[in-house]
Amino acid sequence: MMNSDWMFLGTTTARAVFMWGLTLVFILINIFLERKICAFVQDRVGPNRAHICGVRLFGFILNFADAVKLIFKEDILPPFVNKAYYIAAPAVIMTIALMGAAVVPFADDLTVGGFTLPMQALNLNVGFLYILALTSLSVYSLVLAGWGSNSKYPLLSAMRSSAQMISYEISMGLSLVGLVMVFGSVDLGQIVKAQGGLIAGVVPRWGIVVQPLGALLFAVASLAELNRTPFDLPEGESEIIGFHVEYSSMKFALFFMAEYANIFVASAVFAALFLGGWQIPWLTTAAIKEHAAPVFRTVSIVALAAMMAVAALLVRFYRKRPYQWKDLRRIEGPVLLSALGLGALLAVAGIVASYVITPGPIMAALLACGLQMAAFCGKSFFLCAFVILVRWTLPRLRYDQLMALGWKIMLPLGLANLLVTGLVLLLKKG
Amino acid sequence: MAIIVKKAKLNVFEKVYIFEIARGIVVTIGHFCNSLINPHRLPTLNYPEQKRRLLPNYRGRLRLLKNETGELKCTACLLCVKACPANCLTVEAAPATPGAKRTPARYDLDVGRCIFCGLCVEACPFGAIDMNSGIYELADKDPARFIFTKEKLAQERGPQ
Ligand code: SF4
Ligand code: SF4
C-alpha cells in the first residue's frame, strides 16, 4: 500500500473511533443529565452519594455504580421466550444506536500539508438518508423484543411502537425535504457547509432560520422516533407496560443505553441539519485561521470566566450548606476547587501564549478544528438537555392523540411546508 | 348519575399548543435554575448528616426513667408487660428486701417486636417509663441486638 493509503486508513479509523467514543460518552452524560435535570426540576437534590475518593462530580459518579450494579445483576432467561430473537433484540438496538452518529460531521475539513480530511466518520453521499434508514431498522429491534419475549404485554407494546414509529417516519422524512430543496444536497457535510453564510449580513443562515416549520416538525418527529415523552408509549414505564418487561440485567441496560445513545444521535443530527453543526456563528474557518492568536486569546478568556463562575457557585454552595459530610466527600470541595484553579492557570497560560507565539498554519488549522468540535459538542449537549427537559415538562399523549397528531397535523403541515418552500425557491429563481 | 365535565374553552393561541408547551418549559427551566443556583434552599434533608427536629410527643424507643436519687423508678409490677399487645417486654422482679423499694432484676425490650404504641407508658402507675427518648435509629444487621436490656434502656436522652 502507498503511504497515503495508510494515512487514509489511520485517519478513518481515528474518526470512526472518535464518533463512537463520543456516542458512548454521551450515553453517560445523558443518564447523568436525566437524573440531575429531573431532580432539579422537581426541587429535589438528585444523586449526591456515590463517590470515588470523595469526588462525586455532582452525581456523575453514580453512573459507574449503576454500571457495576447492572453487570452483576442476575441475568434471567425466561423459559418461555424465543431465545434467538430475545437475545438478538438488545444487541440489534444498541448496534443501530452506535452506528447513527457516523455520518454527522463534527468539524470543517482539516487541511494539513496538502492532505484534506473530511471530519466525518463516514463520508456517505446518501447523507441523512442513512440515518432515516437506521431509524426504520430500529423498529425491528422493538418488534423482535416484543415477539421474542413470547408474552402479552411486550407484544402489545411492540405493536404500539411499530405503528408509532412507522407513522412518524413519514413526517420525519417530509420535514427534511424542504431543507434538501434549500441547500441542494442530502450530504450532511455539504448541508453544514452551506449553513456557514449570513442572511442580510446578520443572522446566520442556519436551517432553523430558513426552515423554521421543518425544524419544528423534525424535532417533534424525532422525539417520537426516540420514544421519549410525550411520545413514550412503547415504554410507558408508569402505567402501560413496555416491550422490555421480560428483560433483566445487562440486556435491559442495553435498551436503556440505546435510548440515551439515540438521544445523542438525534441531537447531533438536529444540530447538523438545523443549528449549523460545527459552524460557529459569525466566525468562519478562514477567519479563525487568519486571526488564530486573538481567537485563541478570546477562547481562553471565556474559559477563564466560566471557570471562575463555576468556582464562585461552588464556594457559595459549600459555605451555605447547613451540614457537613462525615465521610470522604468532605475533601470534594478542595479537590474540585484546585482542579478549577489548575484549569484557570492553563487558561492564563493560554492568554500569555497568544501574545508570545505566532501560530503556524498547522496550529491554526488544529485550533479551528478543535473549536468547531467544541461548538458541535456544545450544541449537541444543549439539545440533549432540552430533550430531557421536555420529558420532565410534558405529560404523555394518549394513543389516539398520538396518531391524530402524526397523521392529521404533522403530515399536512409537512406537505404545506414543502409547497411554500418550493414556491419561494421558484420565485427567487425568477 | 353521570357528571358532565365541561371542557375549558381554549383560545386560538392555546389551541396551537406550541406556545403553551413553551410556557411549560419556561416553568421547568425556572425550577431548574433555582435549584442549580440555590441548592442549599432545597427542602430535602440530607438525612444522616442532617436530622429532623422531633416533636415533644414523638414516640421513640422506650426508656426507663430514674428518680432523684438515681435509682430506676420501676417497681417491677408487670403492668406494662400485661398491657403490651406485642408481647415484647420481659420483666423479672429482684428478690424483695424488707423496707426497700422493689426493683426489676431484668427488664428486656425486644425492639424487633415493639410496635411503638405507647400502651406500656400509659399502663405504668409509677411513671417509670416513657417514649420521649428521641431514639429512632434502631436498624441493625444482627437480630440479637434488638433485645435492649435494663442498662441500655436506662440511657438518658430527651427529645431533640
Ligand atoms: S410501645 Fe407498645 S409494643 Fe412497644 S413495648 Fe410498649 S406496649 Fe409493647
Ligand atoms: S415500668 Fe411501670 S408498669 Fe412496668 S413494671 Fe415497671 S413500674 Fe410496673
Coordinates of C-alpha atoms and ligand atoms in Angstrom, one line a residue:
Chain A
M1 CA 0.0 0.0 0.0
M2 CA 1.0 3.6 -0.6
N3 CA 1.8 5.9 2.2
S4 CA -1.4 7.9 1.6
D5 CA -3.4 4.7 1.8
W6 CA -2.0 4.0 5.3
M7 CA -2.8 7.6 6.2
F8 CA -6.3 7.2 4.9
L9 CA -6.8 4.0 6.9
G10 CA -5.4 5.5 10.1
T11 CA -7.4 8.7 9.9
T12 CA -10.6 6.9 9.0
T13 CA -10.2 4.6 12.0
A14 CA -9.5 7.6 14.2
R15 CA -12.5 9.5 13.1
A16 CA -14.8 6.4 13.5
V17 CA -13.4 5.7 16.9
F18 CA -13.9 9.4 17.9
M19 CA -17.5 9.4 16.9
W20 CA -18.1 6.0 18.5
G21 CA -16.5 7.1 21.7
L22 CA -18.4 10.4 21.7
T23 CA -21.7 8.5 21.4
L24 CA -20.6 6.3 24.4
V25 CA -19.6 9.3 26.4
F26 CA -22.8 11.0 25.7
I27 CA -24.7 7.9 27.0
L28 CA -23.1 8.6 30.4
I29 CA -23.7 12.3 30.1
N30 CA -27.3 11.8 29.1
I31 CA -28.0 9.5 32.0
F32 CA -26.4 12.0 34.4
L33 CA -28.4 14.8 32.8
E34 CA -31.6 12.8 33.1
R35 CA -31.1 12.3 36.8
K36 CA -30.0 15.8 37.7
I37 CA -32.4 17.7 35.5
C38 CA -35.3 15.6 36.7
A39 CA -34.3 16.2 40.3
F40 CA -33.7 19.9 39.9
V41 CA -37.0 20.5 38.0
Q42 CA -38.8 18.7 40.8
D43 CA -36.9 20.7 43.5
R44 CA -35.0 17.6 44.7
V45 CA -31.3 17.1 45.3
G46 CA -30.6 14.3 42.9
P47 CA -27.7 11.8 43.1
N48 CA -25.2 13.0 45.7
R49 CA -23.9 9.9 47.5
A50 CA -21.8 7.8 45.2
H51 CA -18.2 9.0 45.1
I52 CA -14.7 8.0 44.1
C53 CA -12.2 9.2 46.7
G54 CA -14.8 11.8 47.8
V55 CA -15.3 13.3 44.3
R56 CA -18.9 12.9 43.1
L57 CA -18.7 15.3 40.2
F58 CA -22.3 16.5 41.0
G59 CA -23.6 12.9 40.8
F60 CA -21.8 11.8 37.6
I61 CA -20.1 9.0 39.5
L62 CA -23.4 7.3 40.2
N63 CA -23.3 6.1 36.6
F64 CA -20.3 3.9 37.4
A65 CA -22.1 2.5 40.5
D66 CA -25.0 1.8 38.2
A67 CA -22.9 0.0 35.6
V68 CA -21.4 -2.2 38.3
K69 CA -24.9 -3.0 39.7
L70 CA -26.3 -3.9 36.2
I71 CA -23.4 -6.0 35.3
F72 CA -23.5 -8.1 38.4
K73 CA -27.3 -8.5 38.5
E74 CA -28.7 -11.9 37.8
D75 CA -29.3 -12.3 34.1
I76 CA -32.6 -14.2 33.8
L77 CA -33.5 -16.0 30.6
P78 CA -37.2 -16.7 31.0
P79 CA -38.0 -20.3 29.9
F80 CA -40.9 -19.3 27.6
V81 CA -39.0 -16.9 25.3
N82 CA -37.9 -17.4 21.8
K83 CA -34.2 -17.4 22.6
A84 CA -32.7 -16.3 19.3
Y85 CA -35.0 -13.2 19.0
Y86 CA -34.9 -12.5 22.7
I87 CA -31.1 -12.3 22.8
A88 CA -30.8 -10.5 19.4
A89 CA -33.1 -7.6 20.2
P90 CA -31.0 -5.6 22.6
A91 CA -27.9 -6.3 20.5
V92 CA -29.6 -5.0 17.4
I93 CA -30.9 -1.8 19.0
M94 CA -27.5 -1.0 20.5
T95 CA -25.7 -1.6 17.3
I96 CA -28.1 0.7 15.4
A97 CA -27.8 3.3 18.1
L98 CA -24.0 3.3 17.8
M99 CA -24.0 3.5 14.0
G100 CA -26.2 6.5 13.8
A101 CA -23.6 9.3 14.5
A102 CA -21.3 8.1 11.8
V103 CA -22.5 10.5 9.1
V104 CA -22.6 13.6 11.3
P105 CA -19.7 16.0 10.5
F106 CA -18.0 17.3 13.7
A107 CA -15.7 19.9 12.2
D108 CA -14.7 21.5 8.9
D109 CA -12.4 19.7 6.5
L110 CA -8.9 19.6 8.1
T111 CA -6.2 20.6 5.6
V112 CA -2.7 19.7 6.8
G113 CA 0.2 19.7 4.4
G114 CA -1.9 19.4 1.3
F115 CA -3.9 16.5 2.7
T116 CA -7.6 17.1 3.2
L117 CA -9.5 15.2 5.8
P118 CA -13.3 15.3 6.0
M119 CA -14.2 15.5 9.6
Q120 CA -16.9 12.9 9.4
A121 CA -16.6 9.3 10.3
L122 CA -18.5 8.1 7.2
N123 CA -18.4 10.3 4.1
L124 CA -21.5 8.9 2.5
N125 CA -23.2 10.7 -0.3
V126 CA -26.6 9.4 0.8
G127 CA -26.2 11.6 3.9
F128 CA -29.1 11.6 6.3
L129 CA -31.0 9.0 4.2
Y130 CA -28.6 6.7 6.1
I131 CA -30.0 8.0 9.4
L132 CA -33.6 7.6 8.2
A133 CA -32.8 4.1 7.2
L134 CA -31.3 3.3 10.6
T135 CA -34.4 4.7 12.4
S136 CA -36.5 2.4 10.3
L137 CA -34.3 -0.5 11.2
S138 CA -34.6 0.2 14.9
V139 CA -38.3 -0.7 14.7
Y140 CA -37.2 -4.3 14.1
S141 CA -35.4 -4.5 17.4
L142 CA -38.6 -3.4 19.3
V143 CA -40.7 -5.9 17.4
L144 CA -38.0 -8.6 17.9
A145 CA -38.1 -7.9 21.6
G146 CA -41.9 -7.9 21.8
W147 CA -42.2 -11.1 19.7
G148 CA -39.3 -12.9 21.2
S149 CA -40.5 -12.3 24.8
N150 CA -43.5 -14.5 24.0
S151 CA -45.7 -12.7 26.5
K152 CA -48.7 -10.5 26.0
Y153 CA -47.6 -7.1 27.3
P154 CA -44.4 -6.9 25.3
L155 CA -46.2 -7.9 22.2
L156 CA -48.8 -5.3 22.6
S157 CA -46.2 -2.7 23.3
A158 CA -44.2 -3.8 20.2
M159 CA -47.3 -3.4 18.1
R160 CA -47.9 0.1 19.6
S161 CA -44.4 1.2 19.0
S162 CA -44.1 -0.1 15.5
A163 CA -47.3 1.7 14.5
Q164 CA -46.0 4.9 16.1
M165 CA -42.5 4.8 14.6
I166 CA -43.8 4.0 11.1
S167 CA -46.3 6.9 11.3
Y168 CA -43.7 9.4 12.4
E169 CA -41.1 8.3 10.0
I170 CA -43.1 9.8 7.2
S171 CA -43.3 13.2 8.9
M172 CA -39.6 13.0 9.7
G173 CA -38.7 12.3 6.1
L174 CA -41.1 15.0 4.8
S175 CA -39.8 17.7 7.2
L176 CA -36.3 17.2 5.7
V177 CA -37.3 17.5 2.1
G178 CA -37.7 21.3 2.4
L179 CA -34.2 21.5 3.8
V180 CA -32.8 19.5 0.9
M181 CA -34.5 21.8 -1.5
V182 CA -32.9 24.9 0.1
F183 CA -29.4 23.5 0.5
G184 CA -29.5 21.3 -2.6
S185 CA -27.8 18.3 -1.0
V186 CA -28.5 15.3 1.2
D187 CA -24.9 15.0 2.4
L188 CA -24.7 16.3 5.9
G189 CA -21.2 17.6 5.3
Q190 CA -22.5 19.8 2.4
I191 CA -25.5 20.9 4.4
V192 CA -23.5 22.1 7.3
K193 CA -21.1 23.9 5.0
A194 CA -24.0 25.6 3.3
Q195 CA -25.1 26.9 6.7
G196 CA -22.0 29.0 7.1
G197 CA -23.2 32.1 5.4
L198 CA -25.2 35.0 6.8
I199 CA -28.6 36.3 5.8
A200 CA -28.6 40.1 5.3
G201 CA -25.2 40.1 6.9
V202 CA -26.5 39.5 10.5
V203 CA -28.4 36.3 11.0
P204 CA -26.5 33.0 10.5
R205 CA -28.0 31.0 7.6
W206 CA -28.9 28.1 9.8
G207 CA -31.5 25.5 8.9
I208 CA -33.8 26.7 11.7
V209 CA -33.8 30.2 10.2
V210 CA -34.6 29.1 6.6
Q211 CA -36.9 26.2 7.6
P212 CA -38.5 27.0 11.0
L213 CA -41.5 24.8 10.4
G214 CA -39.3 22.0 9.1
A215 CA -37.2 22.2 12.2
L216 CA -40.2 22.1 14.5
L217 CA -41.7 19.1 12.6
F218 CA -38.3 17.3 12.7
A219 CA -37.9 17.9 16.4
V220 CA -41.4 16.5 17.2
A221 CA -40.9 13.6 14.8
S222 CA -37.5 12.7 16.2
L223 CA -38.9 12.8 19.8
A224 CA -41.5 10.3 18.6
E225 CA -38.8 8.2 17.0
L226 CA -36.8 8.3 20.2
N227 CA -39.7 7.0 22.2
R228 CA -39.2 9.9 24.6
T229 CA -42.0 11.7 26.4
P230 CA -44.5 13.0 25.3
F231 CA -44.3 10.0 22.9
D232 CA -43.1 7.3 25.2
L233 CA -45.9 4.9 24.7
P234 CA -43.7 2.0 23.7
E235 CA -42.0 2.1 27.1
G236 CA -44.8 3.7 29.2
E237 CA -43.0 2.9 32.4
S238 CA -45.6 4.3 34.8
E239 CA -48.8 2.6 33.7
I240 CA -48.9 0.7 30.4
I241 CA -46.1 -1.8 30.1
G242 CA -43.2 -1.6 27.7
F243 CA -41.6 -4.1 25.4
H244 CA -38.8 -4.9 27.7
V245 CA -40.6 -6.2 30.8
E246 CA -39.1 -9.7 30.3
Y247 CA -35.5 -8.3 30.2
S248 CA -33.2 -8.1 33.1
S249 CA -29.6 -7.2 34.0
M250 CA -27.3 -6.1 31.1
K251 CA -29.9 -6.9 28.4
F252 CA -32.3 -4.4 29.9
A253 CA -29.4 -1.9 30.3
L254 CA -28.6 -2.2 26.6
F255 CA -32.2 -1.0 25.8
F256 CA -31.6 2.0 28.1
M257 CA -28.2 2.8 26.8
A258 CA -29.5 2.6 23.3
E259 CA -32.2 5.1 24.2
Y260 CA -29.6 7.5 25.5
A261 CA -27.3 7.0 22.6
N262 CA -30.2 7.7 20.3
I263 CA -30.9 11.0 22.1
F264 CA -27.3 12.0 21.3
V265 CA -27.6 10.9 17.7
A266 CA -30.9 12.7 17.2
S267 CA -29.4 15.8 18.9
A268 CA -26.3 15.7 16.7
V269 CA -28.4 15.3 13.5
F270 CA -30.7 18.1 14.5
A271 CA -27.6 20.3 15.3
A272 CA -26.1 19.4 11.9
L273 CA -29.3 20.0 9.9
F274 CA -30.8 23.0 11.7
L275 CA -28.3 24.6 14.0
G276 CA -25.3 24.7 11.7
G277 CA -23.5 21.7 13.1
W278 CA -19.9 22.7 13.8
Q279 CA -20.4 26.2 12.4
I280 CA -19.6 28.9 14.9
P281 CA -21.8 31.8 14.1
W282 CA -20.1 34.8 12.6
L283 CA -16.7 33.0 12.6
T284 CA -15.8 31.1 9.5
T285 CA -12.9 28.6 9.3
A286 CA -10.9 31.0 7.2
A287 CA -11.4 33.8 9.8
I288 CA -10.2 31.5 12.6
K289 CA -7.1 30.5 10.7
E290 CA -6.3 34.1 9.8
H291 CA -6.7 35.5 13.3
A292 CA -5.6 32.4 15.3
A293 CA -3.9 34.3 18.1
P294 CA -6.8 36.7 19.0
V295 CA -9.3 33.9 18.7
F296 CA -7.3 31.7 21.0
R297 CA -7.0 34.6 23.5
T298 CA -10.8 35.2 23.5
V299 CA -11.5 31.5 24.0
S300 CA -9.0 31.4 26.9
I301 CA -10.6 34.5 28.5
V302 CA -14.1 33.0 28.1
A303 CA -12.9 29.7 29.6
L304 CA -11.3 31.5 32.5
A305 CA -14.5 33.5 33.2
A306 CA -16.6 30.3 33.0
M307 CA -14.3 28.5 35.5
M308 CA -14.4 31.5 37.8
A309 CA -18.2 31.4 37.7
V310 CA -18.3 27.7 38.5
A311 CA -15.8 28.2 41.3
A312 CA -17.9 31.0 42.8
L313 CA -21.0 28.9 42.7
L314 CA -19.2 26.0 44.3
V315 CA -17.7 28.2 47.1
R316 CA -21.1 29.7 47.7
F317 CA -22.7 26.2 47.9
Y318 CA -20.1 24.9 50.3
R319 CA -20.4 27.9 52.6
K320 CA -24.2 28.0 52.7
R321 CA -24.6 24.3 53.2
P322 CA -26.1 23.7 56.7
Y323 CA -24.4 20.4 57.3
Q324 CA -21.0 18.6 56.9
W325 CA -20.3 15.4 55.2
K326 CA -18.9 12.8 57.6
D327 CA -17.0 10.7 55.0
L328 CA -14.5 11.3 52.3
R329 CA -16.9 13.6 50.5
R330 CA -15.7 16.4 52.7
I331 CA -12.5 16.7 50.6
E332 CA -14.5 17.1 47.5
G333 CA -14.7 20.9 47.7
P334 CA -10.9 21.4 47.9
V335 CA -10.3 18.8 45.2
L336 CA -12.8 20.4 42.7
L337 CA -11.6 23.9 43.5
S338 CA -7.9 23.0 42.9
A339 CA -8.9 21.3 39.7
L340 CA -10.6 24.5 38.6
G341 CA -7.6 26.5 39.8
L342 CA -5.4 24.3 37.6
G343 CA -7.7 25.0 34.7
A344 CA -7.6 28.7 35.3
L345 CA -3.8 28.6 35.4
L346 CA -3.8 26.8 32.0
A347 CA -6.2 29.5 30.6
V348 CA -3.9 32.3 31.9
A349 CA -1.0 30.5 30.2
G350 CA -3.1 30.4 27.0
I351 CA -3.7 34.1 27.2
V352 CA 0.0 34.7 27.7
A353 CA 1.0 32.3 24.9
S354 CA -1.4 34.0 22.5
Y355 CA 0.7 37.2 22.8
V356 CA 4.1 35.4 22.6
I357 CA 3.7 32.7 20.0
T358 CA 2.6 33.3 16.4
P359 CA 0.8 30.2 15.4
G360 CA 1.8 28.5 12.1
P361 CA -0.7 27.2 9.6
I362 CA -0.9 23.7 11.1
M363 CA -1.6 25.1 14.6
A364 CA -4.2 27.5 13.2
A365 CA -5.9 24.6 11.4
L366 CA -5.9 22.4 14.5
L367 CA -7.3 25.3 16.6
A368 CA -10.2 25.8 14.1
C369 CA -10.8 22.1 14.2
G370 CA -10.9 21.9 18.0
L371 CA -13.1 25.0 18.3
Q372 CA -15.6 23.6 15.8
M373 CA -15.6 20.2 17.6
A374 CA -16.4 22.1 20.8
A375 CA -19.2 24.0 19.1
F376 CA -20.6 20.8 17.8
C377 CA -20.4 19.0 21.1
G378 CA -21.9 22.1 22.9
K379 CA -24.9 22.2 20.6
S380 CA -25.5 18.5 20.9
F381 CA -25.2 18.8 24.7
F382 CA -27.8 21.5 24.9
L383 CA -30.1 19.7 22.6
C384 CA -29.8 16.5 24.7
A385 CA -30.6 18.6 27.8
F386 CA -33.6 20.0 26.0
V387 CA -34.9 16.6 25.1
I388 CA -34.6 15.6 28.7
L389 CA -36.1 18.8 30.0
V390 CA -39.1 18.1 27.7
R391 CA -39.6 14.8 29.4
W392 CA -40.0 16.4 32.8
T393 CA -42.3 19.1 31.4
L394 CA -44.9 17.3 29.3
P395 CA -47.3 14.5 30.1
R396 CA -47.7 11.6 27.7
L397 CA -50.1 11.7 24.8
R398 CA -53.0 9.3 24.6
Y399 CA -52.6 6.8 21.7
D400 CA -55.4 8.3 19.6
Q401 CA -53.9 11.8 20.1
L402 CA -50.6 10.4 19.1
M403 CA -52.0 9.1 15.8
A404 CA -54.1 12.2 15.2
L405 CA -51.0 14.4 15.7
G406 CA -48.9 12.3 13.4
W407 CA -51.4 11.9 10.5
K408 CA -53.8 14.8 10.8
I409 CA -51.4 17.6 11.8
M410 CA -47.8 16.8 11.1
L411 CA -48.3 15.2 7.7
P412 CA -50.4 18.1 6.2
L413 CA -48.0 20.7 7.8
G414 CA -45.1 18.9 6.3
L415 CA -46.7 19.0 2.8
A416 CA -47.6 22.6 3.3
N417 CA -44.0 23.4 4.3
L418 CA -42.8 21.7 1.1
L419 CA -45.2 23.7 -1.0
V420 CA -44.2 27.0 0.5
T421 CA -40.5 26.2 0.2
G422 CA -40.9 25.2 -3.4
L423 CA -42.9 28.4 -4.2
V424 CA -40.3 30.6 -2.5
L425 CA -37.5 29.0 -4.3
L426 CA -39.3 29.3 -7.6
L427 CA -40.0 33.0 -7.1
K428 CA -36.4 33.6 -6.1
K429 CA -35.1 32.0 -9.3
G430 CA -37.3 34.4 -11.1
Chain B
M1 CA -75.5 10.0 37.9
A2 CA -73.1 10.9 35.3
I3 CA -71.5 14.2 35.7
I4 CA -70.8 16.1 32.5
V5 CA -67.5 17.8 32.8
K6 CA -67.4 21.0 30.8
K7 CA -64.3 21.3 28.7
A8 CA -62.4 24.5 29.1
K9 CA -62.7 26.8 26.1
L10 CA -59.3 27.3 24.6
N11 CA -58.5 30.3 22.5
V12 CA -56.6 30.1 19.3
F13 CA -53.3 30.7 21.0
E14 CA -53.8 27.8 23.4
K15 CA -55.1 25.5 20.6
V16 CA -51.8 25.7 18.8
Y17 CA -50.2 24.1 21.8
I18 CA -46.7 25.1 20.9
F19 CA -46.9 28.3 22.9
E20 CA -48.4 26.6 25.9
I21 CA -45.6 24.0 25.7
A22 CA -43.1 26.8 25.6
R23 CA -44.7 28.3 28.7
G24 CA -44.4 24.9 30.5
I25 CA -40.8 24.7 29.6
V26 CA -40.2 28.1 30.9
V27 CA -41.7 27.0 34.3
T28 CA -39.4 23.9 34.4
I29 CA -36.4 25.9 33.4
G30 CA -37.2 28.3 36.2
H31 CA -37.3 25.5 38.8
F32 CA -34.1 24.0 37.3
C33 CA -32.1 27.3 37.5
N34 CA -33.4 27.9 41.0
S35 CA -32.3 24.5 42.2
L36 CA -29.0 24.9 40.5
I37 CA -28.1 28.3 41.9
N38 CA -29.6 27.7 45.4
P39 CA -29.1 24.0 46.2
H40 CA -29.0 24.8 49.9
R41 CA -32.6 26.1 49.8
L42 CA -34.0 22.8 48.6
P43 CA -36.4 21.3 51.1
T44 CA -34.6 17.9 51.1
L45 CA -32.9 16.9 54.3
N46 CA -29.6 15.1 53.9
Y47 CA -30.6 12.5 56.4
P48 CA -27.6 11.0 58.2
E49 CA -25.8 14.4 58.2
Q50 CA -28.9 16.5 58.9
K51 CA -31.6 15.3 61.3
R52 CA -35.2 16.3 61.7
R53 CA -36.3 18.1 64.7
L54 CA -38.6 15.8 66.6
L55 CA -41.9 16.9 68.2
P56 CA -42.1 16.6 72.0
N57 CA -44.7 13.8 71.7
Y58 CA -42.6 11.8 69.2
R59 CA -42.6 8.1 70.2
G60 CA -39.0 6.8 70.1
R61 CA -37.6 3.8 71.7
L62 CA -38.8 3.0 75.2
R63 CA -36.7 4.3 78.1
L64 CA -36.5 3.6 81.8
L65 CA -36.6 6.7 83.9
K66 CA -34.8 7.3 87.2
N67 CA -35.8 9.2 90.3
E68 CA -33.8 12.0 92.0
T69 CA -31.5 9.5 93.8
G70 CA -30.6 7.8 90.6
E71 CA -32.5 4.6 91.0
L72 CA -34.9 3.2 88.5
K73 CA -38.4 4.3 89.2
C74 CA -39.7 0.9 88.0
T75 CA -41.2 -1.3 90.8
A76 CA -41.5 -4.4 88.6
C77 CA -45.2 -4.5 89.0
L78 CA -45.5 -6.1 85.5
L79 CA -48.5 -3.9 84.5
C80 CA -46.6 -2.8 81.4
V81 CA -46.0 -6.4 80.4
K82 CA -49.7 -7.1 80.6
A83 CA -50.6 -4.0 78.6
C84 CA -48.2 -4.7 75.8
P85 CA -50.1 -6.0 72.8
A86 CA -47.0 -7.2 71.1
N87 CA -45.5 -9.2 74.0
C88 CA -42.2 -7.6 73.7
L89 CA -41.4 -6.8 77.4
T90 CA -39.9 -9.3 79.8
V91 CA -39.7 -8.1 83.4
E92 CA -38.5 -10.1 86.4
A93 CA -38.5 -8.6 89.9
A94 CA -35.4 -8.8 92.1
P95 CA -35.8 -10.6 95.4
A96 CA -37.5 -8.3 97.8
T97 CA -35.6 -6.7 100.7
P98 CA -37.8 -5.5 103.5
G99 CA -38.1 -1.8 103.8
A100 CA -36.6 -1.0 100.4
K101 CA -38.3 -0.3 97.1
R102 CA -38.8 -3.2 94.7
T103 CA -36.6 -3.1 91.6
P104 CA -36.6 -5.1 88.4
A105 CA -33.7 -7.7 88.1
R106 CA -34.4 -7.9 84.4
Y107 CA -36.2 -5.5 82.1
D108 CA -35.8 -6.6 78.4
L109 CA -37.4 -4.9 75.4
D110 CA -37.4 -6.7 72.1
V111 CA -37.5 -3.7 69.7
G112 CA -38.0 -6.2 66.8
R113 CA -41.5 -6.8 68.1
C114 CA -42.3 -3.4 69.6
I115 CA -45.0 -1.5 67.6
F116 CA -44.3 1.8 69.4
C117 CA -47.9 2.0 70.5
G118 CA -47.2 3.6 73.9
L119 CA -49.6 1.4 75.8
C120 CA -46.9 0.4 78.3
V121 CA -46.3 4.0 79.1
E122 CA -49.9 4.6 79.8
A123 CA -50.2 1.5 81.9
C124 CA -47.4 2.3 84.2
P125 CA -48.8 3.6 87.5
F126 CA -45.4 5.0 88.6
G127 CA -44.4 7.0 85.5
A128 CA -41.3 4.8 85.3
I129 CA -41.1 4.6 81.5
D130 CA -41.6 7.0 78.6
M131 CA -41.0 7.1 74.9
N132 CA -39.7 10.6 74.8
S133 CA -36.2 9.3 74.2
G134 CA -35.8 10.6 70.6
I135 CA -34.0 7.4 69.7
Y136 CA -35.3 6.1 66.4
E137 CA -32.2 4.8 64.5
L138 CA -32.7 1.2 65.5
A139 CA -31.9 -0.7 62.4
D140 CA -29.4 -3.4 62.8
K141 CA -28.0 -6.4 60.9
D142 CA -27.9 -8.7 64.0
P143 CA -31.3 -9.6 65.4
A144 CA -29.7 -10.3 68.8
R145 CA -29.1 -6.6 69.2
F146 CA -32.8 -5.8 69.0
I147 CA -33.1 -7.0 72.6
F148 CA -32.4 -4.0 74.9
T149 CA -31.6 -4.8 78.4
K150 CA -32.3 -2.8 81.6
E151 CA -28.9 -0.9 81.4
K152 CA -29.4 0.1 77.8
L153 CA -33.0 1.2 78.3
A154 CA -31.9 3.5 81.2
Q155 CA -29.9 5.6 78.8
E156 CA -30.8 9.3 79.1
R157 CA -31.7 11.2 76.0
G158 CA -34.7 13.6 75.7
P159 CA -36.5 15.0 72.7
Q160 CA -34.2 17.0 70.4
Ligands
SF4_1 S1 -44.8 0.6 72.9 FE1 -46.5 -0.9 72.7 S2 -45.5 -2.7 71.8 FE2 -43.8 -1.4 72.5 S3 -43.3 -2.2 74.5 FE3 -44.8 -0.6 74.8 S4 -46.8 -1.6 74.9 FE4 -45.3 -3.0 73.9
SF4_2 S1 -42.3 0.0 84.1 FE1 -44.0 0.7 85.3 S2 -45.6 -0.8 84.8 FE2 -43.7 -1.7 84.0 S3 -43.0 -3.0 85.7 FE3 -42.0 -1.0 86.0 S4 -43.4 0.1 87.4 FE4 -44.6 -1.6 86.6

